Amino acid sequence: QDRWESEFYIANEIGLKYIELIAERNHNPKNPIWDDAGIEKIKNLSMQNSLECYSMCNDYVIDNGILGAEQKNVIKQIHLFTDRAALLNMRLIILPLFEESELNNDNYNDFIPIIKDWAEYVKEKGITICLETILDGKYLSDFIDAVNSPNVKCVFDTGNRIAYGHNIYADIKLLRDKIGHIHIKDKNSNDDNVLLGDGLVNFYKVFRALGEIKYNGLYTFETYRGNNPIKTAMFNMNFCNYCFSER
């Protein structure tokens, strides 16, 4: 937190295109996204380092339930988060619907009007909403169809989805253009986040499936950091580029 500005210079040095910003599970007033001066600093750092302002992820909903007793306050936070993303000209907002805000087969219908309303709220801001859920490919596809908003898609997290037992390669082909963003991650059978290639995900098959659906969006590494996070980041890029070329 005290050295967050340095991340932009590091990202530029190792060839990354953007940094996915985040709101923590518990509100952190020191997070620069909540402060106008912080917003300007992020813009300037991005410009200085040739980075896009591309995506923001709202982890606040993981610990604060959208459907719970605090629903009104949580939705208010989501709208405020959206406004801050718009100030940065972000193209994507990611909503991880896990734990306290888990979207599942039982509460499926309760989420539809909430996501519909939010999609209407962001429409004029030029932002795409990307949902991350535990739903398998069919139910997730049906949910997006039920919301029926062109600016609502899903995040496909390779590690999380394989940890839930989904056939991730078939799901990629099923979801097709409903995939708005990719999180690159690998997990082992104990649900641990591990170095790419050491877990359950076959990245050759991932990139082959993404090639078949002609996915042309961007990728965020949500990966194990290793002993040296910068070297790990460089390994991740080289590994994925190699798997992509060999798909």
mmCIF file of N, CA, C and O in Angstrom, residues 74-168:
data_model
loop_
_atom_site.group_PDB
_atom_site.id
_atom_site.type_symbol
_atom_site.label_atom_id
_atom_site.label_comp_id
_atom_site.label_asym_id
_atom_site.label_seq_id
_atom_site.Cartn_x
_atom_site.Cartn_y
_atom_site.Cartn_z
ATOM 1 N N VAL A 74 -24.643 -1.692 0.189
ATOM 2 C CA VAL A 74 -23.731 -2.370 -0.740
ATOM 3 C C VAL A 74 -23.961 -1.880 -2.164
ATOM 4 O O VAL A 74 -23.010 -1.597 -2.903
ATOM 5 N N ILE A 75 -25.222 -1.748 -2.558
ATOM 6 C CA ILE A 75 -25.520 -1.245 -3.899
ATOM 7 C C ILE A 75 -25.053 0.198 -4.043
ATOM 8 O O ILE A 75 -24.533 0.602 -5.098
ATOM 9 N N LYS A 76 -25.185 0.971 -2.976
ATOM 10 C CA LYS A 76 -24.668 2.343 -2.997
ATOM 11 C C LYS A 76 -23.158 2.334 -3.230
ATOM 12 O O LYS A 76 -22.631 3.153 -4.001
ATOM 13 N N GLN A 77 -22.440 1.410 -2.560
ATOM 14 C CA GLN A 77 -20.990 1.312 -2.750
ATOM 15 C C GLN A 77 -20.668 0.913 -4.190
ATOM 16 O O GLN A 77 -19.711 1.446 -4.789
ATOM 17 N N ILE A 78 -21.442 -0.007 -4.771
ATOM 18 C CA ILE A 78 -21.219 -0.432 -6.151
ATOM 19 C C ILE A 78 -21.366 0.743 -7.106
ATOM 20 O O ILE A 78 -20.568 0.927 -8.031
ATOM 21 N N HIS A 79 -22.375 1.579 -6.872
ATOM 22 C CA HIS A 79 -22.576 2.745 -7.728
ATOM 23 C C HIS A 79 -21.440 3.756 -7.562
ATOM 24 O O HIS A 79 -20.971 4.336 -8.550
ATOM 25 N N LEU A 80 -20.989 3.946 -6.325
ATOM 26 C CA LEU A 80 -19.865 4.853 -6.093
ATOM 27 C C LEU A 80 -18.610 4.321 -6.767
ATOM 28 O O LEU A 80 -17.860 5.077 -7.409
ATOM 29 N N PHE A 81 -18.371 3.036 -6.645
ATOM 30 C CA PHE A 81 -17.230 2.387 -7.307
ATOM 31 C C PHE A 81 -17.307 2.606 -8.817
ATOM 32 O O PHE A 81 -16.299 2.904 -9.474
ATOM 33 N N THR A 82 -18.509 2.476 -9.359
ATOM 34 C CA THR A 82 -18.725 2.695 -10.791
ATOM 35 C C THR A 82 -18.376 4.125 -11.183
ATOM 36 O O THR A 82 -17.730 4.376 -12.210
ATOM 37 N N ASP A 83 -18.789 5.085 -10.367
ATOM 38 C CA ASP A 83 -18.495 6.493 -10.640
ATOM 39 C C ASP A 83 -16.987 6.751 -10.635
ATOM 40 O O ASP A 83 -16.471 7.504 -11.470
ATOM 41 N N ARG A 84 -16.280 6.125 -9.697
ATOM 42 C CA ARG A 84 -14.826 6.303 -9.635
ATOM 43 C C ARG A 84 -14.155 5.668 -10.861
ATOM 44 O O ARG A 84 -13.205 6.212 -11.422
ATOM 45 N N ALA A 85 -14.670 4.520 -11.282
ATOM 46 C CA ALA A 85 -14.132 3.878 -12.483
ATOM 47 C C ALA A 85 -14.347 4.756 -13.712
ATOM 48 O O ALA A 85 -13.469 4.857 -14.578
ATOM 49 N N ALA A 86 -15.506 5.405 -13.765
ATOM 50 C CA ALA A 86 -15.803 6.282 -14.898
ATOM 51 C C ALA A 86 -14.843 7.474 -14.936
ATOM 52 O O ALA A 86 -14.440 7.925 -16.016
ATOM 53 N N LEU A 87 -14.462 7.991 -13.768
ATOM 54 C CA LEU A 87 -13.509 9.101 -13.719
ATOM 55 C C LEU A 87 -12.156 8.703 -14.307
ATOM 56 O O LEU A 87 -11.422 9.543 -14.824
ATOM 57 N N LEU A 88 -11.843 7.417 -14.217
ATOM 58 C CA LEU A 88 -10.582 6.905 -14.766
ATOM 59 C C LEU A 88 -10.742 6.406 -16.207
ATOM 60 O O LEU A 88 -9.786 5.885 -16.784
ATOM 61 N N ASN A 89 -11.956 6.554 -16.748
ATOM 62 C CA ASN A 89 -12.246 6.069 -18.106
ATOM 63 C C ASN A 89 -12.003 4.574 -18.250
ATOM 64 O O ASN A 89 -11.541 4.098 -19.301
ATOM 65 N N MET A 90 -12.303 3.832 -17.174
ATOM 66 C CA MET A 90 -12.162 2.385 -17.219
ATOM 67 C C MET A 90 -13.153 1.788 -18.207
ATOM 68 O O MET A 90 -14.262 2.287 -18.385
ATOM 69 N N ARG A 91 -12.749 0.687 -18.820
ATOM 70 C CA ARG A 91 -13.603 0.006 -19.792
ATOM 71 C C ARG A 91 -14.357 -1.172 -19.184
ATOM 72 O O ARG A 91 -15.401 -1.570 -19.688
ATOM 73 N N LEU A 92 -13.819 -1.732 -18.088
ATOM 74 C CA LEU A 92 -14.439 -2.906 -17.463
ATOM 75 C C LEU A 92 -14.540 -2.722 -15.957
ATOM 76 O O LEU A 92 -13.618 -2.198 -15.328
ATOM 77 N N ILE A 93 -15.665 -3.183 -15.390
ATOM 78 C CA ILE A 93 -15.794 -3.339 -13.944
ATOM 79 C C ILE A 93 -16.087 -4.807 -13.674
ATOM 80 O O ILE A 93 -16.970 -5.401 -14.294
ATOM 81 N N ILE A 94 -15.331 -5.379 -12.758
ATOM 82 C CA ILE A 94 -15.477 -6.792 -12.412
ATOM 83 C C ILE A 94 -16.146 -6.908 -11.057
ATOM 84 O O ILE A 94 -15.734 -6.259 -10.088
ATOM 85 N N LEU A 95 -17.193 -7.742 -10.999
ATOM 86 C CA LEU A 95 -17.913 -7.979 -9.748
ATOM 87 C C LEU A 95 -17.786 -9.460 -9.398
ATOM 88 O O LEU A 95 -18.413 -10.319 -10.033
ATOM 89 N N PRO A 96 -16.962 -9.787 -8.388
ATOM 90 C CA PRO A 96 -16.786 -11.194 -7.989
ATOM 91 C C PRO A 96 -17.898 -11.628 -7.040
ATOM 92 O O PRO A 96 -17.909 -11.282 -5.861
ATOM 93 N N LEU A 97 -18.835 -12.392 -7.556
ATOM 94 C CA LEU A 97 -20.028 -12.774 -6.781
ATOM 95 C C LEU A 97 -19.763 -14.061 -6.012
ATOM 96 O O LEU A 97 -20.294 -15.133 -6.340
ATOM 97 N N PHE A 98 -18.953 -13.941 -4.947
ATOM 98 C CA PHE A 98 -18.554 -15.057 -4.107
ATOM 99 C C PHE A 98 -18.913 -14.785 -2.648
ATOM 100 O O PHE A 98 -19.233 -13.653 -2.269
ATOM 101 N N GLU A 99 -18.831 -15.833 -1.844
ATOM 102 C CA GLU A 99 -18.987 -15.770 -0.387
ATOM 103 C C GLU A 99 -20.272 -15.023 0.006
ATOM 104 O O GLU A 99 -21.358 -15.511 -0.263
ATOM 105 N N GLU A 100 -20.171 -13.840 0.602
ATOM 106 C CA GLU A 100 -21.383 -13.163 1.076
ATOM 107 C C GLU A 100 -22.296 -12.720 -0.069
ATOM 108 O O GLU A 100 -23.490 -12.490 0.140
ATOM 109 N N SER A 101 -21.746 -12.589 -1.266
ATOM 110 C CA SER A 101 -22.550 -12.191 -2.437
ATOM 111 C C SER A 101 -22.587 -13.308 -3.477
ATOM 112 O O SER A 101 -22.700 -13.052 -4.681
ATOM 113 N N GLU A 102 -22.522 -14.552 -3.016
ATOM 114 C CA GLU A 102 -22.467 -15.676 -3.952
ATOM 115 C C GLU A 102 -23.745 -15.774 -4.789
ATOM 116 O O GLU A 102 -24.858 -15.842 -4.259
ATOM 117 N N LEU A 103 -23.567 -15.795 -6.098
ATOM 118 C CA LEU A 103 -24.659 -16.063 -7.032
ATOM 119 C C LEU A 103 -24.689 -17.563 -7.285
ATOM 120 O O LEU A 103 -23.712 -18.142 -7.744
ATOM 121 N N ASN A 104 -25.817 -18.198 -6.964
ATOM 122 C CA ASN A 104 -25.929 -19.639 -7.150
ATOM 123 C C ASN A 104 -27.307 -19.995 -7.720
ATOM 124 O O ASN A 104 -28.144 -19.117 -7.975
ATOM 125 N N ASN A 105 -27.539 -21.285 -7.894
ATOM 126 C CA ASN A 105 -28.788 -21.723 -8.513
ATOM 127 C C ASN A 105 -30.010 -21.395 -7.668
ATOM 128 O O ASN A 105 -31.126 -21.292 -8.192
ATOM 129 N N ASP A 106 -29.834 -21.230 -6.352
ATOM 130 C CA ASP A 106 -30.971 -20.964 -5.469
ATOM 131 C C ASP A 106 -31.398 -19.499 -5.462
ATOM 132 O O ASP A 106 -32.583 -19.195 -5.320
ATOM 133 N N ASN A 107 -30.431 -18.572 -5.563
ATOM 134 C CA ASN A 107 -30.776 -17.136 -5.508
ATOM 135 C C ASN A 107 -30.672 -16.453 -6.873
ATOM 136 O O ASN A 107 -30.748 -15.226 -6.977
ATOM 137 N N TYR A 108 -30.507 -17.264 -7.883
ATOM 138 C CA TYR A 108 -30.341 -16.838 -9.280
ATOM 139 C C TYR A 108 -31.292 -15.697 -9.662
ATOM 140 O O TYR A 108 -30.887 -14.649 -10.153
ATOM 141 N N ASN A 109 -32.592 -15.895 -9.424
ATOM 142 C CA ASN A 109 -33.594 -14.918 -9.856
ATOM 143 C C ASN A 109 -33.525 -13.615 -9.059
ATOM 144 O O ASN A 109 -33.944 -12.565 -9.568
ATOM 145 N N ASP A 110 -33.018 -13.675 -7.816
ATOM 146 C CA ASP A 110 -32.915 -12.459 -6.997
ATOM 147 C C ASP A 110 -31.863 -11.494 -7.550
ATOM 148 O O ASP A 110 -31.975 -10.280 -7.352
ATOM 149 N N PHE A 111 -30.850 -12.047 -8.206
ATOM 150 C CA PHE A 111 -29.769 -11.206 -8.724
ATOM 151 C C PHE A 111 -30.134 -10.523 -10.043
ATOM 152 O O PHE A 111 -29.554 -9.483 -10.376
ATOM 153 N N ILE A 112 -31.035 -11.109 -10.808
ATOM 154 C CA ILE A 112 -31.311 -10.599 -12.157
ATOM 155 C C ILE A 112 -31.719 -9.126 -12.157
ATOM 156 O O ILE A 112 -31.120 -8.313 -12.875
ATOM 157 N N PRO A 113 -32.724 -8.698 -11.345
ATOM 158 C CA PRO A 113 -33.094 -7.267 -11.392
ATOM 159 C C PRO A 113 -31.988 -6.339 -10.894
ATOM 160 O O PRO A 113 -31.868 -5.208 -11.371
ATOM 161 N N ILE A 114 -31.171 -6.805 -9.948
ATOM 162 C CA ILE A 114 -30.081 -5.978 -9.423
ATOM 163 C C ILE A 114 -29.039 -5.715 -10.504
ATOM 164 O O ILE A 114 -28.594 -4.578 -10.707
ATOM 165 N N ILE A 115 -28.660 -6.767 -11.224
ATOM 166 C CA ILE A 115 -27.668 -6.608 -12.288
ATOM 167 C C ILE A 115 -28.262 -5.814 -13.454
ATOM 168 O O ILE A 115 -27.576 -4.978 -14.067
ATOM 169 N N LYS A 116 -29.534 -6.019 -13.746
ATOM 170 C CA LYS A 116 -30.201 -5.239 -14.801
ATOM 171 C C LYS A 116 -30.152 -3.744 -14.477
ATOM 172 O O LYS A 116 -29.829 -2.907 -15.333
ATOM 173 N N ASP A 117 -30.490 -3.393 -13.238
ATOM 174 C CA ASP A 117 -30.496 -1.984 -12.832
ATOM 175 C C ASP A 117 -29.097 -1.385 -12.921
ATOM 176 O O ASP A 117 -28.923 -0.244 -13.355
ATOM 177 N N TRP A 118 -28.105 -2.148 -12.486
ATOM 178 C CA TRP A 118 -26.729 -1.661 -12.523
ATOM 179 C C TRP A 118 -26.260 -1.489 -13.967
ATOM 180 O O TRP A 118 -25.585 -0.513 -14.309
ATOM 181 N N ALA A 119 -26.655 -2.423 -14.834
ATOM 182 C CA ALA A 119 -26.287 -2.315 -16.244
ATOM 183 C C ALA A 119 -26.854 -1.034 -16.849
ATOM 184 O O ALA A 119 -26.192 -0.374 -17.661
ATOM 185 N N GLU A 120 -28.063 -0.673 -16.454
ATOM 186 C CA GLU A 120 -28.669 0.565 -16.930
ATOM 187 C C GLU A 120 -27.893 1.771 -16.408
ATOM 188 O O GLU A 120 -27.686 2.751 -17.120
ATOM 189 N N TYR A 121 -27.428 1.667 -15.155
ATOM 190 C CA TYR A 121 -26.678 2.757 -14.527
ATOM 191 C C TYR A 121 -25.350 3.024 -15.243
ATOM 192 O O TYR A 121 -24.926 4.173 -15.375
ATOM 193 N N VAL A 122 -24.694 1.953 -15.708
ATOM 194 C CA VAL A 122 -23.368 2.129 -16.332
ATOM 195 C C VAL A 122 -23.434 2.351 -17.840
ATOM 196 O O VAL A 122 -22.426 2.682 -18.459
ATOM 197 N N LYS A 123 -24.621 2.186 -18.429
ATOM 198 C CA LYS A 123 -24.736 2.200 -19.887
ATOM 199 C C LYS A 123 -24.107 3.454 -20.514
ATOM 200 O O LYS A 123 -23.314 3.369 -21.446
ATOM 201 N N GLU A 124 -24.447 4.622 -19.989
ATOM 202 C CA GLU A 124 -23.960 5.861 -20.580
ATOM 203 C C GLU A 124 -22.492 6.149 -20.239
ATOM 204 O O GLU A 124 -21.902 7.074 -20.787
ATOM 205 N N LYS A 125 -21.924 5.357 -19.329
ATOM 206 C CA LYS A 125 -20.528 5.551 -18.948
ATOM 207 C C LYS A 125 -19.577 4.768 -19.849
ATOM 208 O O LYS A 125 -18.354 4.857 -19.709
ATOM 209 N N GLY A 126 -20.133 3.972 -20.753
ATOM 210 C CA GLY A 126 -19.299 3.207 -21.674
ATOM 211 C C GLY A 126 -18.516 2.096 -21.008
ATOM 212 O O GLY A 126 -17.431 1.726 -21.471
ATOM 213 N N ILE A 127 -19.069 1.556 -19.925
ATOM 214 C CA ILE A 127 -18.378 0.518 -19.148
ATOM 215 C C ILE A 127 -19.081 -0.821 -19.330
ATOM 216 O O ILE A 127 -20.311 -0.887 -19.348
ATOM 217 N N THR A 128 -18.300 -1.887 -19.460
ATOM 218 C CA THR A 128 -18.837 -3.243 -19.490
ATOM 219 C C THR A 128 -18.746 -3.857 -18.095
ATOM 220 O O THR A 128 -17.710 -3.757 -17.442
ATOM 221 N N ILE A 129 -19.831 -4.460 -17.639
ATOM 222 C CA ILE A 129 -19.859 -5.185 -16.371
ATOM 223 C C ILE A 129 -19.458 -6.629 -16.640
ATOM 224 O O ILE A 129 -20.027 -7.285 -17.518
ATOM 225 N N CYS A 130 -18.484 -7.123 -15.890
ATOM 226 C CA CYS A 130 -18.065 -8.517 -16.021
ATOM 227 C C CYS A 130 -18.269 -9.228 -14.682
ATOM 228 O O CYS A 130 -17.653 -8.852 -13.681
ATOM 229 N N LEU A 131 -19.114 -10.227 -14.688
ATOM 230 C CA LEU A 131 -19.446 -10.967 -13.470
ATOM 231 C C LEU A 131 -18.551 -12.194 -13.347
ATOM 232 O O LEU A 131 -18.311 -12.899 -14.327
ATOM 233 N N GLU A 132 -18.082 -12.441 -12.123
ATOM 234 C CA GLU A 132 -17.353 -13.677 -11.846
ATOM 235 C C GLU A 132 -18.169 -14.474 -10.847
ATOM 236 O O GLU A 132 -18.511 -13.968 -9.773
ATOM 237 N N THR A 133 -18.500 -15.719 -11.193
ATOM 238 C CA THR A 133 -19.423 -16.513 -10.374
ATOM 239 C C THR A 133 -18.947 -17.958 -10.271
ATOM 240 O O THR A 133 -18.021 -18.383 -10.966
ATOM 241 N N ILE A 134 -19.653 -18.723 -9.428
ATOM 242 C CA ILE A 134 -19.395 -20.152 -9.317
ATOM 243 C C ILE A 134 -20.270 -20.957 -10.276
ATOM 244 O O ILE A 134 -20.149 -22.178 -10.358
ATOM 245 N N LEU A 135 -21.179 -20.314 -10.993
ATOM 246 C CA LEU A 135 -22.090 -21.024 -11.895
ATOM 247 C C LEU A 135 -21.320 -21.730 -13.003
ATOM 248 O O LEU A 135 -20.326 -21.209 -13.515
ATOM 249 N N ASP A 136 -21.806 -22.917 -13.395
ATOM 250 C CA ASP A 136 -21.172 -23.576 -14.531
ATOM 251 C C ASP A 136 -21.550 -22.839 -15.816
ATOM 252 O O ASP A 136 -22.350 -21.899 -15.820
ATOM 253 N N GLY A 137 -20.948 -23.260 -16.914
ATOM 254 C CA GLY A 137 -21.105 -22.528 -18.157
ATOM 255 C C GLY A 137 -22.544 -22.357 -18.595
ATOM 256 O O GLY A 137 -22.944 -21.267 -19.028
ATOM 257 N N LYS A 138 -23.348 -23.413 -18.487
ATOM 258 C CA LYS A 138 -24.736 -23.333 -18.948
ATOM 259 C C LYS A 138 -25.532 -22.342 -18.123
ATOM 260 O O LYS A 138 -26.241 -21.480 -18.657
ATOM 261 N N TYR A 139 -25.463 -22.472 -16.774
ATOM 262 C CA TYR A 139 -26.236 -21.573 -15.912
ATOM 263 C C TYR A 139 -25.749 -20.133 -16.044
ATOM 264 O O TYR A 139 -26.543 -19.186 -16.000
ATOM 265 N N LEU A 140 -24.434 -19.947 -16.193
ATOM 266 C CA LEU A 140 -23.898 -18.601 -16.346
ATOM 267 C C LEU A 140 -24.377 -17.986 -17.656
ATOM 268 O O LEU A 140 -24.773 -16.812 -17.710
ATOM 269 N N SER A 141 -24.370 -18.779 -18.729
ATOM 270 C CA SER A 141 -24.870 -18.301 -20.011
ATOM 271 C C SER A 141 -26.345 -17.922 -19.918
ATOM 272 O O SER A 141 -26.768 -16.872 -20.417
ATOM 273 N N ASP A 142 -27.125 -18.780 -19.248
ATOM 274 C CA ASP A 142 -28.557 -18.506 -19.081
ATOM 275 C C ASP A 142 -28.784 -17.241 -18.253
ATOM 276 O O ASP A 142 -29.703 -16.465 -18.529
ATOM 277 N N PHE A 143 -27.950 -17.043 -17.231
ATOM 278 C CA PHE A 143 -28.097 -15.856 -16.387
ATOM 279 C C PHE A 143 -27.845 -14.584 -17.202
ATOM 280 O O PHE A 143 -28.607 -13.619 -17.113
ATOM 281 N N ILE A 144 -26.787 -14.580 -17.984
ATOM 282 C CA ILE A 144 -26.481 -13.406 -18.803
ATOM 283 C C ILE A 144 -27.599 -13.154 -19.818
ATOM 284 O O ILE A 144 -27.988 -12.009 -20.069
ATOM 285 N N ASP A 145 -28.153 -14.239 -20.368
ATOM 286 C CA ASP A 145 -29.298 -14.093 -21.277
ATOM 287 C C ASP A 145 -30.492 -13.481 -20.554
ATOM 288 O O ASP A 145 -31.204 -12.636 -21.113
ATOM 289 N N ALA A 146 -30.721 -13.901 -19.296
ATOM 290 C CA ALA A 146 -31.860 -13.391 -18.533
ATOM 291 C C ALA A 146 -31.692 -11.908 -18.210
ATOM 292 O O ALA A 146 -32.671 -11.151 -18.214
ATOM 293 N N VAL A 147 -30.461 -11.482 -17.915
ATOM 294 C CA VAL A 147 -30.204 -10.060 -17.662
ATOM 295 C C VAL A 147 -30.432 -9.255 -18.943
ATOM 296 O O VAL A 147 -30.974 -8.149 -18.916
ATOM 297 N N ASN A 148 -30.003 -9.841 -20.072
ATOM 298 C CA ASN A 148 -30.317 -9.293 -21.398
ATOM 299 C C ASN A 148 -29.863 -7.841 -21.554
ATOM 300 O O ASN A 148 -30.623 -6.975 -21.978
ATOM 301 N N SER A 149 -28.617 -7.582 -21.179
ATOM 302 C CA SER A 149 -28.031 -6.254 -21.358
ATOM 303 C C SER A 149 -26.723 -6.420 -22.131
ATOM 304 O O SER A 149 -25.879 -7.228 -21.731
ATOM 305 N N PRO A 150 -26.529 -5.672 -23.205
ATOM 306 C CA PRO A 150 -25.332 -5.866 -24.033
ATOM 307 C C PRO A 150 -24.030 -5.545 -23.312
ATOM 308 O O PRO A 150 -22.962 -5.984 -23.750
ATOM 309 N N ASN A 151 -24.105 -4.785 -22.207
ATOM 310 C CA ASN A 151 -22.883 -4.429 -21.478
ATOM 311 C C ASN A 151 -22.651 -5.313 -20.256
ATOM 312 O O ASN A 151 -21.888 -4.954 -19.364
ATOM 313 N N VAL A 152 -23.306 -6.485 -20.201
ATOM 314 C CA VAL A 152 -23.067 -7.452 -19.120
ATOM 315 C C VAL A 152 -22.484 -8.729 -19.707
ATOM 316 O O VAL A 152 -23.087 -9.375 -20.565
ATOM 317 N N LYS A 153 -21.274 -9.061 -19.253
ATOM 318 C CA LYS A 153 -20.599 -10.274 -19.694
ATOM 319 C C LYS A 153 -20.039 -10.990 -18.454
ATOM 320 O O LYS A 153 -20.423 -10.668 -17.328
ATOM 321 N N CYS A 154 -19.134 -11.923 -18.651
ATOM 322 C CA CYS A 154 -18.546 -12.629 -17.512
ATOM 323 C C CYS A 154 -17.033 -12.541 -17.562
ATOM 324 O O CYS A 154 -16.427 -12.317 -18.608
ATOM 325 N N VAL A 155 -16.425 -12.702 -16.384
ATOM 326 C CA VAL A 155 -14.984 -12.927 -16.268
ATOM 327 C C VAL A 155 -14.772 -14.437 -16.223
ATOM 328 O O VAL A 155 -15.448 -15.130 -15.471
ATOM 329 N N PHE A 156 -13.845 -14.914 -17.012
ATOM 330 C CA PHE A 156 -13.508 -16.330 -16.987
ATOM 331 C C PHE A 156 -12.182 -16.473 -16.264
ATOM 332 O O PHE A 156 -11.125 -16.143 -16.809
ATOM 333 N N ASP A 157 -12.232 -16.924 -15.005
ATOM 334 C CA ASP A 157 -11.031 -17.125 -14.199
ATOM 335 C C ASP A 157 -10.638 -18.596 -14.310
ATOM 336 O O ASP A 157 -11.337 -19.476 -13.810
ATOM 337 N N THR A 158 -9.503 -18.862 -14.960
ATOM 338 C CA THR A 158 -9.123 -20.243 -15.259
ATOM 339 C C THR A 158 -8.937 -21.082 -13.997
ATOM 340 O O THR A 158 -9.378 -22.233 -13.935
ATOM 341 N N GLY A 159 -8.293 -20.500 -12.974
ATOM 342 C CA GLY A 159 -8.024 -21.253 -11.751
ATOM 343 C C GLY A 159 -9.269 -21.480 -10.915
ATOM 344 O O GLY A 159 -9.529 -22.601 -10.448
ATOM 345 N N ASN A 160 -10.043 -20.424 -10.702
ATOM 346 C CA ASN A 160 -11.245 -20.557 -9.878
ATOM 347 C C ASN A 160 -12.234 -21.534 -10.503
ATOM 348 O O ASN A 160 -12.831 -22.369 -9.815
ATOM 349 N N ARG A 161 -12.413 -21.437 -11.813
ATOM 350 C CA ARG A 161 -13.432 -22.266 -12.446
ATOM 351 C C ARG A 161 -13.037 -23.737 -12.445
ATOM 352 O O ARG A 161 -13.886 -24.613 -12.260
ATOM 353 N N ILE A 162 -11.751 -24.033 -12.613
ATOM 354 C CA ILE A 162 -11.355 -25.450 -12.567
ATOM 355 C C ILE A 162 -11.443 -25.970 -11.134
ATOM 356 O O ILE A 162 -11.744 -27.140 -10.897
ATOM 357 N N ALA A 163 -11.235 -25.080 -10.141
ATOM 358 C CA ALA A 163 -11.344 -25.486 -8.738
ATOM 359 C C ALA A 163 -12.784 -25.841 -8.374
ATOM 360 O O ALA A 163 -13.021 -26.648 -7.476
ATOM 361 N N TYR A 164 -13.762 -25.247 -9.072
ATOM 362 C CA TYR A 164 -15.169 -25.575 -8.837
ATOM 363 C C TYR A 164 -15.588 -26.848 -9.550
ATOM 364 O O TYR A 164 -16.741 -27.273 -9.458
ATOM 365 N N GLY A 165 -14.661 -27.457 -10.282
ATOM 366 C CA GLY A 165 -14.956 -28.720 -10.944
ATOM 367 C C GLY A 165 -15.569 -28.590 -12.320
ATOM 368 O O GLY A 165 -16.064 -29.564 -12.886
ATOM 369 N N HIS A 166 -15.538 -27.383 -12.905
ATOM 370 C CA HIS A 166 -16.125 -27.185 -14.227
ATOM 371 C C HIS A 166 -15.190 -27.692 -15.319
ATOM 372 O O HIS A 166 -13.970 -27.731 -15.151
ATOM 373 N N ASN A 167 -15.785 -28.052 -16.444
ATOM 374 C CA ASN A 167 -15.007 -28.351 -17.641
ATOM 375 C C ASN A 167 -14.719 -27.006 -18.310
ATOM 376 O O ASN A 167 -15.518 -26.497 -19.100
ATOM 377 N N ILE A 168 -13.584 -26.425 -17.968
ATOM 378 C CA ILE A 168 -13.348 -25.040 -18.365
ATOM 379 C C ILE A 168 -13.177 -24.889 -19.875
ATOM 380 O O ILE A 168 -13.514 -23.845 -20.441
#
